[in-house]
CSV table of C-alpha atoms in Angstrom, one decimal:
chain,number,residue,atom,x,y,z
A,727,UNK,CA,-28.2,-96.4,25.1
A,728,UNK,CA,-30.9,-95.8,27.6
A,729,UNK,CA,-28.4,-94.9,30.3
A,730,UNK,CA,-26.7,-92.5,27.9
A,731,UNK,CA,-30.0,-90.8,27.0
A,732,UNK,CA,-30.9,-90.5,30.7
A,733,UNK,CA,-27.6,-88.9,31.4
A,734,UNK,CA,-27.9,-86.5,28.5
A,735,UNK,CA,-31.4,-85.6,29.6
A,736,UNK,CA,-30.1,-84.9,33.1
A,737,UNK,CA,-27.4,-82.6,31.8
A,738,UNK,CA,-29.8,-80.7,29.7
A,739,UNK,CA,-32.3,-80.4,32.6
A,740,UNK,CA,-29.5,-79.2,34.9
A,741,UNK,CA,-28.4,-76.6,32.4
A,742,UNK,CA,-31.9,-75.4,32.0
A,743,UNK,CA,-32.2,-75.0,35.7
A,744,UNK,CA,-29.0,-72.9,35.8
A,745,UNK,CA,-30.1,-70.7,33.0
A,746,UNK,CA,-33.6,-70.1,34.4
A,747,UNK,CA,-32.4,-69.5,38.0
A,748,UNK,CA,-29.4,-67.3,36.9
A,749,UNK,CA,-31.3,-64.0,37.0
A,750,UNK,CA,-32.7,-64.7,40.4
A,751,UNK,CA,-29.2,-64.7,41.9
A,752,UNK,CA,-28.0,-61.6,40.0
A,753,UNK,CA,-30.7,-59.0,40.8
A,754,UNK,CA,-30.2,-55.6,42.3
A,755,UNK,CA,-30.3,-56.0,46.1
A,756,UNK,CA,-29.8,-53.9,49.3
A,757,UNK,CA,-28.0,-54.9,52.5
A,758,UNK,CA,-27.1,-52.9,55.6
A,759,UNK,CA,-23.6,-52.5,56.8
A,760,UNK,CA,-24.1,-53.9,60.3
A,761,UNK,CA,-27.7,-53.5,61.4
A,762,UNK,CA,-30.7,-51.5,60.3
A,763,UNK,CA,-32.7,-51.0,63.5
A,764,UNK,CA,-36.2,-49.5,63.6
A,765,UNK,CA,-36.2,-45.9,64.6
A,766,UNK,CA,-32.4,-45.5,64.0
A,767,UNK,CA,-30.0,-44.7,61.2
A,768,UNK,CA,-28.1,-47.1,59.0
A,769,UNK,CA,-25.6,-47.3,56.2
A,770,UNK,CA,-26.9,-49.6,53.4
A,771,UNK,CA,-25.3,-50.8,50.1
A,772,UNK,CA,-27.3,-51.2,46.9
A,773,UNK,CA,-25.5,-54.0,45.0
A,774,UNK,CA,-25.8,-53.9,41.2
A,775,UNK,CA,-24.5,-56.7,39.1
A,776,UNK,CA,-24.1,-56.5,35.3
A,777,UNK,CA,-26.1,-59.3,33.7
A,778,UNK,CA,-25.2,-58.5,30.1
A,779,UNK,CA,-22.2,-59.8,28.1
A,780,UNK,CA,-22.0,-56.9,25.6
A,781,UNK,CA,-23.3,-53.9,27.5
A,782,UNK,CA,-22.3,-52.0,30.7
A,783,UNK,CA,-24.6,-50.6,33.4
A,784,UNK,CA,-24.6,-46.8,33.1
A,785,UNK,CA,-27.4,-45.7,35.4
A,786,UNK,CA,-29.2,-46.8,38.5
A,787,UNK,CA,-32.3,-45.2,39.9
A,788,UNK,CA,-33.6,-46.2,43.3
A,789,UNK,CA,-37.1,-45.1,44.3
A,790,UNK,CA,-37.9,-44.7,48.0
A,791,UNK,CA,-41.1,-46.0,49.6
A,792,UNK,CA,-43.8,-43.4,49.8
A,793,UNK,CA,-45.6,-45.2,52.6
A,794,UNK,CA,-42.6,-44.9,54.9
A,795,UNK,CA,-40.8,-41.7,53.8
A,796,UNK,CA,-37.2,-41.0,54.9
A,797,UNK,CA,-36.1,-37.5,55.8
A,798,UNK,CA,-32.4,-38.1,55.8
A,799,UNK,CA,-30.4,-39.7,52.9
A,800,UNK,CA,-26.7,-39.1,52.3
A,801,UNK,CA,-24.8,-40.8,49.5
A,802,UNK,CA,-21.2,-41.8,49.7
A,803,UNK,CA,-19.1,-40.7,46.7
A,804,UNK,CA,-18.5,-43.5,44.2
A,805,UNK,CA,-15.6,-43.1,41.8
A,806,UNK,CA,-16.8,-42.8,38.2
A,807,UNK,CA,-20.4,-42.0,39.1
A,808,UNK,CA,-22.4,-38.8,39.6
A,809,UNK,CA,-25.2,-38.9,42.2
A,810,UNK,CA,-28.4,-36.9,42.5
A,811,UNK,CA,-30.8,-36.9,45.5
A,812,UNK,CA,-34.4,-36.0,44.7
A,813,UNK,CA,-36.8,-34.6,47.4
A,814,UNK,CA,-40.5,-33.9,47.2
A,815,UNK,CA,-43.0,-32.2,49.5
A,816,UNK,CA,-45.4,-34.5,51.3
A,817,UNK,CA,-49.1,-34.2,50.8
A,818,UNK,CA,-49.5,-34.5,54.6
A,819,UNK,CA,-46.6,-33.6,56.9
A,820,UNK,CA,-45.4,-36.4,59.2
A,821,UNK,CA,-44.1,-36.3,62.7
A,822,UNK,CA,-40.9,-38.2,63.3
A,823,UNK,CA,-39.3,-38.3,66.7
A,824,UNK,CA,-41.1,-35.1,67.8
A,825,UNK,CA,-40.3,-33.2,64.6
A,826,UNK,CA,-42.7,-32.3,61.7
A,827,UNK,CA,-41.4,-33.4,58.3
A,828,UNK,CA,-42.7,-31.5,55.3
A,829,UNK,CA,-40.5,-33.2,52.6
A,830,UNK,CA,-38.9,-36.6,52.1
A,831,UNK,CA,-36.4,-38.3,49.8
A,832,UNK,CA,-38.2,-39.8,46.8
A,833,UNK,CA,-35.3,-41.0,44.6
A,834,UNK,CA,-31.6,-41.3,44.3
A,835,UNK,CA,-30.0,-41.6,40.9
A,836,UNK,CA,-26.4,-42.6,40.0
A,837,UNK,CA,-25.2,-41.9,36.5
A,838,UNK,CA,-21.8,-43.2,35.2
A,839,UNK,CA,-19.4,-40.5,33.9
A,840,UNK,CA,-17.1,-43.2,32.5
A,841,UNK,CA,-17.5,-46.9,31.4
A,842,UNK,CA,-19.9,-47.8,34.2
A,843,UNK,CA,-20.2,-51.4,35.4
A,844,UNK,CA,-18.5,-53.7,32.9
A,845,UNK,CA,-19.7,-57.2,32.0
A,846,UNK,CA,-18.7,-59.7,34.7
A,847,UNK,CA,-18.6,-57.1,37.5
A,848,UNK,CA,-20.8,-55.5,40.1
A,849,UNK,CA,-20.8,-52.2,42.0
A,850,UNK,CA,-22.0,-51.1,45.4
A,851,UNK,CA,-23.7,-47.8,46.0
A,852,UNK,CA,-23.7,-46.8,49.7
A,853,UNK,CA,-26.2,-44.6,51.4
A,854,UNK,CA,-26.7,-43.4,55.0
A,855,UNK,CA,-30.5,-43.4,55.6
A,856,UNK,CA,-32.9,-42.6,58.5
A,857,UNK,CA,-34.7,-42.3,60.6
A,858,UNK,CA,-36.0,-45.8,59.8
A,859,UNK,CA,-39.7,-46.4,60.5
A,860,UNK,CA,-40.8,-48.2,63.6
A,861,UNK,CA,-44.1,-49.6,62.3
A,862,UNK,CA,-42.8,-52.0,59.7
A,863,UNK,CA,-40.3,-54.9,59.4
A,864,UNK,CA,-39.0,-54.0,56.0
A,865,UNK,CA,-38.6,-51.3,53.3
A,866,UNK,CA,-39.1,-52.0,49.6
A,867,UNK,CA,-37.1,-49.9,47.2
A,868,UNK,CA,-38.0,-50.1,43.5
A,869,UNK,CA,-34.8,-49.9,41.3
A,870,UNK,CA,-34.4,-49.2,37.6
A,871,UNK,CA,-31.1,-50.3,35.9
A,872,UNK,CA,-30.1,-48.9,32.5
A,873,UNK,CA,-27.5,-50.4,30.2
A,874,UNK,CA,-25.3,-48.7,27.6
A,875,UNK,CA,-27.4,-50.2,24.8
A,876,UNK,CA,-30.4,-48.4,26.2
A,877,UNK,CA,-31.9,-51.5,27.6
A,878,UNK,CA,-33.9,-50.8,30.9
A,879,UNK,CA,-34.5,-53.5,33.6
A,880,UNK,CA,-37.1,-52.6,36.2
A,881,UNK,CA,-36.5,-54.3,39.5
A,882,UNK,CA,-39.9,-53.4,40.9
A,883,UNK,CA,-41.8,-56.6,41.6
A,884,UNK,CA,-42.8,-57.3,45.2
A,885,UNK,CA,-42.6,-60.7,46.9
A,886,UNK,CA,-46.0,-62.2,47.7
A,887,UNK,CA,-46.5,-64.6,50.6
A,888,UNK,CA,-46.6,-68.2,49.6
A,889,UNK,CA,-45.3,-67.5,46.0
A,890,UNK,CA,-41.9,-68.0,44.4
A,891,UNK,CA,-39.6,-65.1,44.0
A,892,UNK,CA,-40.6,-62.8,41.1
A,893,UNK,CA,-38.4,-62.6,38.0
A,894,UNK,CA,-37.4,-59.0,38.7
A,895,UNK,CA,-37.8,-58.5,42.5
A,896,UNK,CA,-37.5,-55.1,44.1
A,897,UNK,CA,-34.6,-54.7,46.7
A,898,UNK,CA,-35.9,-55.3,50.2
A,899,UNK,CA,-34.2,-54.0,53.4
A,900,UNK,CA,-35.1,-56.0,56.5
A,901,UNK,CA,-35.3,-54.0,59.7
A,902,UNK,CA,-34.2,-55.3,63.1
A,903,UNK,CA,-35.7,-54.6,66.5
A,904,UNK,CA,-35.5,-51.1,67.8
A,905,UNK,CA,-32.8,-50.2,70.3
A,906,UNK,CA,-32.7,-47.7,73.2
A,907,UNK,CA,-29.9,-45.8,71.5
A,908,UNK,CA,-31.2,-44.8,68.0
A,909,UNK,CA,-28.1,-43.0,67.0
A,910,UNK,CA,-25.7,-45.6,68.3
A,911,UNK,CA,-23.3,-43.2,70.0
A,912,UNK,CA,-24.9,-41.5,73.0
A,913,UNK,CA,-24.8,-44.6,75.2
A,914,UNK,CA,-21.2,-45.3,74.4
A,915,UNK,CA,-20.3,-41.7,75.2
A,916,UNK,CA,-22.0,-41.9,78.5
A,917,UNK,CA,-20.3,-45.2,79.3
A,918,UNK,CA,-17.0,-43.6,78.4
A,919,UNK,CA,-17.7,-40.7,80.7
A,920,UNK,CA,-18.6,-43.0,83.5
A,921,UNK,CA,-15.5,-45.0,83.0
A,922,UNK,CA,-13.4,-41.8,83.0
A,923,UNK,CA,-15.0,-40.6,86.3
A,924,UNK,CA,-14.4,-44.0,87.9
A,925,UNK,CA,-10.8,-43.9,86.7
A,926,UNK,CA,-10.3,-40.4,88.1
A,927,UNK,CA,-11.9,-41.4,91.4
A,928,UNK,CA,-9.6,-44.5,91.6
A,929,UNK,CA,-6.6,-42.4,90.8
A,930,UNK,CA,-7.6,-39.9,93.5
A,931,UNK,CA,-8.1,-42.7,96.0
A,932,UNK,CA,-4.8,-44.2,95.1
A,933,UNK,CA,-3.0,-40.8,95.5
A,934,UNK,CA,-4.6,-40.2,98.9
A,935,UNK,CA,-3.7,-43.7,100.0
A,936,UNK,CA,-0.1,-43.2,98.8
A,937,UNK,CA,0.1,-39.8,100.6
A,938,UNK,CA,-1.2,-41.3,103.9
A,939,UNK,CA,1.2,-44.2,103.6
A,940,UNK,CA,4.1,-41.8,103.0
A,941,UNK,CA,3.0,-39.6,106.0
A,942,UNK,CA,2.7,-42.7,108.2
A,943,UNK,CA,6.2,-44.0,107.1
A,944,UNK,CA,7.6,-40.5,107.8
A,945,UNK,CA,6.1,-40.4,111.3
A,946,UNK,CA,7.4,-43.8,112.1
A,947,UNK,CA,10.9,-42.9,110.9
A,948,UNK,CA,10.9,-39.7,112.9
A,949,UNK,CA,9.7,-41.5,116.1
A,950,UNK,CA,12.5,-44.1,115.7
A,951,UNK,CA,15.2,-41.4,115.2
A,952,UNK,CA,14.0,-39.5,118.2
A,953,UNK,CA,13.9,-42.7,120.3
A,954,UNK,CA,17.5,-43.6,119.3
A,955,UNK,CA,18.7,-40.0,120.0
A,956,UNK,CA,17.0,-40.2,123.5
A,957,UNK,CA,18.7,-43.4,124.2
A,958,UNK,CA,22.1,-42.0,123.2
A,959,UNK,CA,21.6,-38.9,125.3
A,960,UNK,CA,20.6,-41.0,128.3
A,961,UNK,CA,23.6,-43.2,128.0
A,962,UNK,CA,25.9,-40.2,127.7
A,963,UNK,CA,24.3,-38.7,130.8
A,964,UNK,CA,24.9,-41.9,132.8
A,965,UNK,CA,28.5,-42.1,131.6
A,966,UNK,CA,29.1,-38.4,132.6
A,967,UNK,CA,27.6,-39.0,136.1
A,968,UNK,CA,29.9,-42.0,136.6
A,969,UNK,CA,33.0,-40.1,135.6
A,970,UNK,CA,32.1,-37.2,137.8
A,971,UNK,CA,31.6,-39.5,140.8
A,972,UNK,CA,35.0,-41.1,140.3
A,973,UNK,CA,36.7,-37.7,140.2
A,974,UNK,CA,35.2,-36.7,143.4
A,975,UNK,CA,36.2,-39.9,145.1
A,976,UNK,CA,39.8,-39.5,143.9
A,977,UNK,CA,39.9,-35.9,145.2
C-alpha cells in the first residue's frame, strides 16, 4: 500500500510540474535567422504558439525598445495576416553610423484576416531589422497576444538576474559581437572582385605563355626545315660537281 501511495504521489507531482512548467515553454519568443551582430542588420522571427484549446490567436503586437530605437524595420508578408508598422518621432534625435535619426519604429502589429493561429499550432512572423545597437548585448521586445475570445496575454515581464523565468516573459533577442562588415555583403563582393582580377591575370599569363610556346615551336620547326633544305641543296651540288667532272674526263 505504501509503495502504491508513493507511486501515485510521484505521478501527481510529475503532472503538476508539467502543468506548471507548460506555459514557460510556449511563450512568444524571438530568434535570428543566422546571427544578429551588433551594428549590423538581421532577419528575426517572432514565434507565436497558441496556448488555448478553444480559441485561436488573431493578433500580435510587438513593441520595440525605446532605449535602443531601430530606424529600419521591414516585415515579410505572411499569408492570412495584415501587418502595420508604426513609427514615432524621437524626443531627441539620435546619430547612428554618421546619420541623424529623427524617428524610429515603435511597434509592429499583425492582424489575422482569416482563422489566425489555430489550437495546437504556431506561427512565425519574420522581420528585417537594423541597424542593431552596439552598446548592449540584447534587445527586449514586449509582445501582446490576442485570442479570438478577446483574451489578451501580455508577454512583457523582463528577466531579473538570479531569479527564475517570469510567468509571461518578454521576447529577448541576444546580439553577437560586431563584425567589420555590418551589411554582410561588401566584403564578399570585394573578395569576388579580387578573385576575378586574379583569374583574369592568370588567364592572361597562360595566354602569353601559350603564345610564346607556339612562337618558339614555330621558330624551331622553321630552323629544322631550313637546315634540311640546306643539306639537300648541298648534297645536290656535290652530286652535280661529280657528274660534271666525269663528263670532262670522258671527253
